Amino acid sequence: MFGKGKVRMKKHKGRYQNPNSKNINRKYMSYEDVPLKEYRDNDPIPKNLTRKFLKIFLILFLSVMLVIALMNIDNLTPDNISHWFQYDFLGKTEGNGYPIDFSGTTVNTQNFDLIDGVPVYCSDTSITVLNSNAGEYQSGQHSFANPLMSTNAGYAIIYNSEATGFKIISRDKTIYAGSADDKIFSADISPNGTYAILTQGDDYLSKLTVYRKDHLEKYTYAFADYYVNRVSLNKEGTRAVLSGVSAKNGGLTSVIYILDFGQNKFFQRHTYNDSYIYDVKYLDNGNVIAAGEKYGYYIDVENDKESKFSYDSKTLTSYTLSRSYGMLLSLSNSPDGRNCDIMMINADGNKNVEISTGMQVLSLDYRNERIVSLFSSSATIYDLNGKVISNIDSSVDARKVRFSSDRTVYVLGKSRIFKYDFNK
């Protein structure tokens, strides 16, 4: 007999079990009897809950990837995807860090720049693109006696000045090698692959030939009145700005042409007396800038308006023309090129920066409201008010500087390339 409230235990496989228990396979009377390592809940996650979680995660993941793809639609080319897989995902060309000796004997300052944010240079013997750790994306020999280079986004065009050969490269390969019909004065390339070759003409002083990305001829224009020697394409590859000179009435006359490839006649022409124009650039916003001997120029193309910025009798020692931000000028207060002031004419045609450095400026660059000025053995980062953000001790043979990010600059030296990081 058992008392009230007692439960009769039945023996099951050698163990006593509660007959009211639904689990007749329990080995222990209480979880207190279970060893710690076995004390856990074995109930599985419901399958329908797992499927719902995976479905939601997949939808969110695909949505994020779609947004990223739409924001970078112009960059999602087979070449860029292949480059990312080989160099970023697989870690190809890791490199041993900067500084690094460049191949060849000399590198002209015009032949050092950035392509997709990494250094590219053309020496007297080779064309090389480096990664952020000084590894080589590519390096190849050339046979140009006087190479000059122009870069734009992910392309660079290198041409043999006063000869006929040229090459087009991307970050990791040579895209095309060709030859012009006449001696090349200048060349440029747009972000969509359209490129222009400015040459000596047979019956004209200069001739512009524009090619599509597939290297088929798109447009030609001949110049009979001016010796045109500089060219820059707009972002879309539909227009070009060119500069040149002519001797008229015993004086020097400079000219800026703006050509639209849908028109046979020039779109605009601007002439300037007694002032030589060194270089021109088509801005990404559709306007034009030019660096001259005595003035800086800005042209509002759509409204056909021009602005002229005087150097106030100072000597131009260095300049940088950028498609994105405008123009930086180094103006010396003394004949020897020292004691320089920095002037900036932005992409809207406003003179919004004037900084006194007290030193000789060798090179300038701009990024996100920061200006870097390269001196003989140092570089200084300024904000737009002239306040010093950071100082960098650079090589004593430094010649050119370029921003690659808000906190990183690359410097071309006499025989090496340097990389400097600053924290602020």
XYZ file of C-alpha atoms in Angstrom:
424
model
C 0.000 0.000 0.000
C 1.118 3.489 -0.804
C 0.014 6.634 1.024
C -2.108 9.427 -0.461
C -0.278 11.553 -2.968
C 2.279 8.893 -3.682
C 3.043 7.760 -7.175
C 3.797 4.183 -7.921
C 7.057 3.864 -9.797
C 7.428 1.343 -12.557
C 10.645 -0.240 -13.468
C 11.654 0.367 -17.072
C 14.869 -1.049 -18.504
C 16.420 -1.316 -15.074
C 15.330 2.168 -13.941
C 12.260 3.421 -12.098
C 10.047 5.746 -14.124
C 7.083 7.945 -13.336
C 4.137 6.369 -15.157
C 2.694 9.888 -15.757
C 5.816 11.022 -17.549
C 5.512 11.315 -21.315
C 9.166 10.556 -21.765
C 9.759 7.021 -20.694
C 13.382 7.294 -21.877
C 14.457 9.783 -19.192
C 17.497 8.497 -17.369
C 17.280 10.741 -14.312
C 14.651 11.617 -11.731
C 15.552 15.329 -11.839
C 17.795 17.705 -13.778
C 19.686 18.097 -10.542
C 20.945 14.591 -11.175
C 22.192 15.432 -14.668
C 25.945 15.995 -15.166
C 26.770 19.641 -16.026
C 28.026 18.817 -19.512
C 24.673 17.203 -20.371
C 22.536 19.901 -18.757
C 21.173 21.642 -21.832
C 18.009 22.006 -23.791
C 17.982 19.721 -26.792
C 14.878 21.193 -28.325
C 15.750 22.188 -31.922
C 14.926 25.614 -33.439
C 11.674 25.260 -35.360
C 12.357 24.751 -39.049
C 9.858 27.391 -40.113
C 11.597 30.006 -37.921
C 14.990 29.143 -39.441
C 13.591 29.475 -42.950
C 12.029 32.848 -42.130
C 15.312 34.142 -40.696
C 17.305 33.016 -43.717
C 14.739 34.508 -46.067
C 14.814 37.890 -44.305
C 18.634 37.858 -44.200
C 18.820 37.038 -47.923
C 16.384 39.828 -48.815
C 18.324 42.363 -46.744
C 21.653 41.227 -48.206
C 20.388 41.448 -51.804
C 18.855 44.868 -51.106
C 22.156 46.230 -49.788
C 24.068 44.791 -52.743
C 21.540 46.313 -55.158
C 21.940 49.757 -53.581
C 25.750 49.486 -53.766
C 25.519 48.348 -57.401
C 23.238 51.259 -58.356
C 25.558 53.750 -56.648
C 28.547 52.368 -58.584
C 26.824 51.425 -61.829
C 29.429 53.251 -63.941
C 32.267 51.251 -62.367
C 30.720 47.797 -62.727
C 32.579 46.891 -65.890
C 34.084 43.469 -66.629
C 37.574 44.983 -66.314
C 36.865 46.468 -62.864
C 35.262 43.254 -61.602
C 38.223 41.230 -62.864
C 40.633 43.704 -61.269
C 38.853 43.506 -57.913
C 38.946 39.697 -57.961
C 42.627 39.457 -58.880
C 44.129 42.303 -56.895
C 41.795 43.005 -53.974
C 40.216 39.624 -53.298
C 43.227 37.426 -54.127
C 45.785 39.977 -52.863
C 47.919 39.956 -56.013
C 51.015 42.257 -56.105
C 51.258 42.911 -52.384
C 54.502 44.956 -52.454
C 57.142 45.799 -49.852
C 56.145 49.368 -49.025
C 57.384 52.870 -49.825
C 59.715 54.550 -50.598
C 60.523 52.699 -53.776
C 63.094 53.345 -56.497
C 61.391 53.889 -59.845
C 62.560 52.051 -62.923
C 64.470 54.070 -65.483
C 66.700 57.091 -65.069
C 64.324 60.065 -64.966
C 60.624 60.831 -64.539
C 59.304 64.152 -65.821
C 56.932 65.762 -63.282
C 54.124 65.711 -65.882
C 54.650 61.946 -66.067
C 53.766 61.257 -62.431
C 50.148 61.180 -61.314
C 47.400 58.940 -59.928
C 45.160 56.493 -61.735
C 42.222 55.170 -59.719
C 43.914 56.609 -56.623
C 47.294 54.835 -56.994
C 50.594 56.110 -58.474
C 51.327 55.834 -62.177
C 54.535 57.079 -63.744
C 56.290 57.032 -67.082
C 60.071 57.098 -66.932
C 62.463 57.354 -69.850
C 62.232 53.572 -70.285
C 58.974 52.200 -68.833
C 55.360 52.775 -67.776
C 54.459 51.523 -64.279
C 51.380 51.490 -62.061
C 51.912 50.799 -58.342
C 49.507 49.730 -55.616
C 49.215 51.289 -52.156
C 52.059 49.089 -50.849
C 54.456 49.668 -53.786
C 53.611 46.406 -55.533
C 53.265 46.571 -59.315
C 49.888 46.371 -60.964
C 51.767 46.518 -64.242
C 55.078 47.604 -65.704
C 56.119 47.614 -69.335
C 58.848 49.024 -71.539
C 58.293 51.763 -74.110
C 60.434 53.170 -76.901
C 59.329 56.812 -76.726
C 62.141 59.379 -76.889
C 60.080 62.135 -75.267
C 57.093 60.592 -73.449
C 54.324 62.729 -71.916
C 51.307 61.495 -69.992
C 47.742 62.611 -69.284
C 45.476 60.796 -66.790
C 41.744 60.822 -66.168
C 39.953 58.568 -63.626
C 40.888 54.995 -64.599
C 42.842 55.780 -67.790
C 46.200 57.218 -68.797
C 47.325 58.095 -72.305
C 51.077 58.282 -72.911
C 52.306 59.814 -76.164
C 55.657 60.401 -77.816
C 55.835 64.190 -78.096
C 57.057 65.398 -81.495
C 56.712 61.815 -82.756
C 53.744 59.583 -83.620
C 53.437 56.749 -81.074
C 50.996 56.551 -78.154
C 49.649 54.052 -75.604
C 46.479 53.868 -73.536
C 46.572 52.004 -70.227
C 44.242 51.224 -67.360
C 45.384 50.387 -63.858
C 46.471 46.838 -64.638
C 46.919 46.483 -68.396
C 47.784 48.146 -71.685
C 44.537 48.734 -73.540
C 45.844 50.001 -76.857
C 49.058 50.967 -78.636
C 48.771 53.076 -81.761
C 50.406 55.588 -84.041
C 49.173 58.962 -85.275
C 49.531 60.152 -88.859
C 51.652 63.139 -87.854
C 53.781 64.370 -84.949
C 51.835 64.597 -81.685
C 51.639 67.886 -79.756
C 49.212 66.821 -77.023
C 46.670 64.132 -76.123
C 43.928 63.521 -73.572
C 41.375 60.875 -72.605
C 37.933 61.017 -70.977
C 36.569 58.670 -68.270
C 34.450 56.818 -70.860
C 37.462 55.943 -73.033
C 37.033 58.593 -75.736
C 40.448 60.085 -76.542
C 41.885 62.957 -78.550
C 45.200 63.341 -80.388
C 46.412 66.829 -81.323
C 48.957 66.701 -84.145
C 50.829 68.750 -86.677
C 48.700 69.093 -89.799
C 49.776 68.584 -93.406
C 48.123 71.751 -94.692
C 47.299 73.320 -91.314
C 49.193 74.444 -88.221
C 47.448 71.864 -86.016
C 44.839 69.125 -86.329
C 42.634 67.493 -83.687
C 41.441 63.916 -84.152
C 39.012 62.356 -81.666
C 38.519 58.592 -81.350
C 35.839 56.467 -79.757
C 36.636 53.871 -77.129
C 36.815 51.230 -79.889
C 39.510 53.401 -81.598
C 37.344 54.396 -84.566
C 37.618 58.005 -85.684
C 34.832 60.201 -84.292
C 35.709 63.810 -85.137
C 38.389 65.990 -86.745
C 39.109 69.703 -86.747
C 41.969 71.621 -88.366
C 43.474 74.937 -87.176
C 44.886 77.345 -89.743
C 45.283 80.572 -87.763
C 46.800 79.416 -84.471
C 49.500 76.999 -83.430
C 47.320 74.911 -81.056
C 49.349 72.753 -78.669
C 47.176 71.756 -75.649
C 43.928 69.763 -75.472
C 41.579 68.595 -72.704
C 38.334 66.610 -73.107
C 35.174 67.050 -71.092
C 33.836 64.318 -68.825
C 31.435 62.927 -71.418
C 33.911 62.947 -74.289
C 31.635 65.229 -76.355
C 33.634 68.485 -76.230
C 37.230 69.669 -76.027
C 39.070 72.799 -74.929
C 42.317 73.692 -76.684
C 44.873 76.483 -76.336
C 47.402 77.894 -78.737
C 49.338 80.983 -79.841
C 49.888 83.182 -82.852
C 52.164 86.102 -83.679
C 50.050 89.017 -84.847
C 51.008 92.642 -85.418
C 54.381 92.113 -83.774
C 52.859 90.739 -80.579
C 51.793 87.442 -79.071
C 48.127 86.435 -79.112
C 46.860 83.412 -77.200
C 43.634 81.604 -77.982
C 41.277 79.185 -76.265
C 39.009 77.115 -78.511
C 36.006 75.148 -77.277
C 34.831 72.530 -79.735
C 31.587 70.563 -79.748
C 31.948 67.278 -81.611
C 28.434 67.650 -83.009
C 29.345 70.872 -84.842
C 31.632 71.600 -87.779
C 32.441 75.141 -86.587
C 34.114 75.948 -83.288
C 31.650 76.357 -80.411
C 33.535 79.272 -78.799
C 36.817 81.113 -79.288
C 38.485 83.429 -76.754
C 41.597 85.463 -77.586
C 44.058 87.200 -75.229
C 46.806 89.666 -76.190
C 50.343 89.597 -74.760
C 49.725 86.670 -72.395
C 50.927 83.147 -73.043
C 48.650 80.296 -71.876
C 50.512 77.328 -70.437
C 47.697 74.827 -69.981
C 43.911 74.341 -70.100
C 41.501 71.903 -68.470
C 37.868 70.964 -69.024
C 36.188 70.766 -65.619
C 33.780 67.989 -64.686
C 31.047 70.614 -64.187
C 31.280 71.636 -67.858
C 33.337 74.830 -67.464
C 36.943 75.591 -68.399
C 40.065 76.843 -66.573
C 43.442 77.954 -67.906
C 46.791 78.901 -66.383
C 48.535 81.751 -68.174
C 51.767 83.673 -67.835
C 50.118 86.703 -66.198
C 46.555 85.610 -65.472
C 44.401 82.683 -64.518
C 41.287 82.241 -66.654
C 37.828 80.805 -65.999
C 35.197 80.314 -68.701
C 31.520 79.695 -67.959
C 30.917 77.740 -71.143
C 27.125 77.610 -71.292
C 26.765 81.349 -70.631
C 29.832 82.257 -72.711
C 31.292 84.372 -69.893
C 34.927 84.585 -68.891
C 36.748 85.769 -65.777
C 40.384 86.834 -65.565
C 42.416 86.666 -62.332
C 45.521 88.835 -62.178
C 48.769 87.650 -60.555
C 49.457 91.250 -59.447
C 52.932 91.248 -61.020
C 53.917 88.095 -59.120
C 55.730 85.252 -60.891
C 53.953 81.964 -61.522
C 56.218 79.167 -60.210
C 53.875 76.172 -60.103
C 50.289 75.278 -60.950
C 47.898 72.352 -60.761
C 44.767 72.101 -62.898
C 42.163 69.622 -61.698
C 38.994 68.491 -63.442
C 37.184 68.233 -60.112
C 38.191 71.254 -58.011
C 39.664 73.909 -60.321
C 43.089 75.524 -60.248
C 45.879 76.027 -57.681
C 48.609 78.575 -58.413
C 51.913 79.308 -56.692
C 52.871 82.967 -57.110
C 56.293 84.228 -56.046
C 56.830 87.687 -54.587
C 60.479 87.685 -55.675
C 62.283 87.026 -58.977
C 64.104 83.977 -57.572
C 60.840 82.037 -57.122
C 60.850 82.100 -53.307
C 58.383 83.586 -50.827
C 55.342 82.130 -52.593
C 51.634 82.735 -52.085
C 48.992 80.137 -52.948
C 45.919 81.163 -54.932
C 42.959 78.881 -55.640
C 40.279 79.429 -58.283
C 37.605 76.834 -57.590
C 35.324 74.965 -59.993
C 32.689 77.713 -59.663
C 35.103 80.404 -60.789
C 35.660 81.983 -57.377
C 39.033 82.950 -55.888
C 38.456 81.441 -52.449
C 41.993 80.787 -51.171
C 45.008 83.033 -50.629
C 47.763 81.609 -48.414
C 51.209 83.068 -47.727
C 53.848 80.342 -47.286
C 57.079 82.353 -47.099
C 58.845 79.552 -48.995
C 59.369 78.286 -52.526
C 56.466 76.081 -53.572
C 57.353 73.148 -55.818
C 53.957 71.462 -56.222
C 50.338 71.766 -55.069
C 47.278 69.569 -54.749
C 43.809 69.735 -53.206
C 41.309 67.295 -51.688
C 38.185 67.808 -49.564
C 38.983 71.347 -48.397
C 42.641 70.525 -47.775
C 45.600 71.895 -49.709
C 49.014 70.247 -49.707
C 52.011 72.404 -50.595
C 55.342 70.742 -51.341
C 58.543 72.535 -50.413
C 62.166 71.455 -50.918
C 62.287 69.123 -47.888
C 58.808 69.242 -46.365
C 55.115 69.351 -47.155
C 52.381 71.250 -45.338
C 48.654 70.536 -45.246
C 46.443 73.644 -44.987
C 42.726 74.186 -44.615
C 41.047 76.745 -46.874
C 41.652 79.505 -44.307
C 45.404 78.927 -44.415
C 45.558 77.176 -41.032
C 48.233 74.450 -40.865
C 46.676 71.024 -40.338
C 49.827 68.918 -40.535
C 53.506 69.050 -41.486
C 55.410 66.252 -43.222
C 59.190 65.861 -43.525
C 59.661 64.864 -47.138
C 62.619 63.940 -49.284
C 65.164 66.659 -50.022
C 64.738 65.927 -53.736
C 60.904 66.082 -53.722
C 59.406 67.438 -56.929
C 55.660 66.698 -57.094
C 52.882 65.792 -54.627
C 49.465 64.182 -55.088
C 46.632 63.446 -52.628
C 45.350 59.857 -52.832
C 43.030 60.144 -49.801
C 42.216 62.686 -47.106
C 45.181 61.418 -45.074
C 47.668 60.125 -47.646
C 49.924 61.799 -50.209
C 52.405 60.409 -52.729
C 55.569 62.366 -53.552
C 57.782 62.069 -56.605
C 61.478 62.425 -55.791
C 64.508 62.525 -58.015
C 64.935 58.758 -58.009
C 62.223 57.433 -55.679
C 58.510 57.604 -54.930
C 57.409 58.241 -51.342
C 54.159 57.761 -49.464
C 53.264 59.852 -46.412
C 50.355 59.483 -44.019
C 49.187 62.144 -41.586
C 46.718 61.699 -38.754
C 44.686 64.880 -38.546
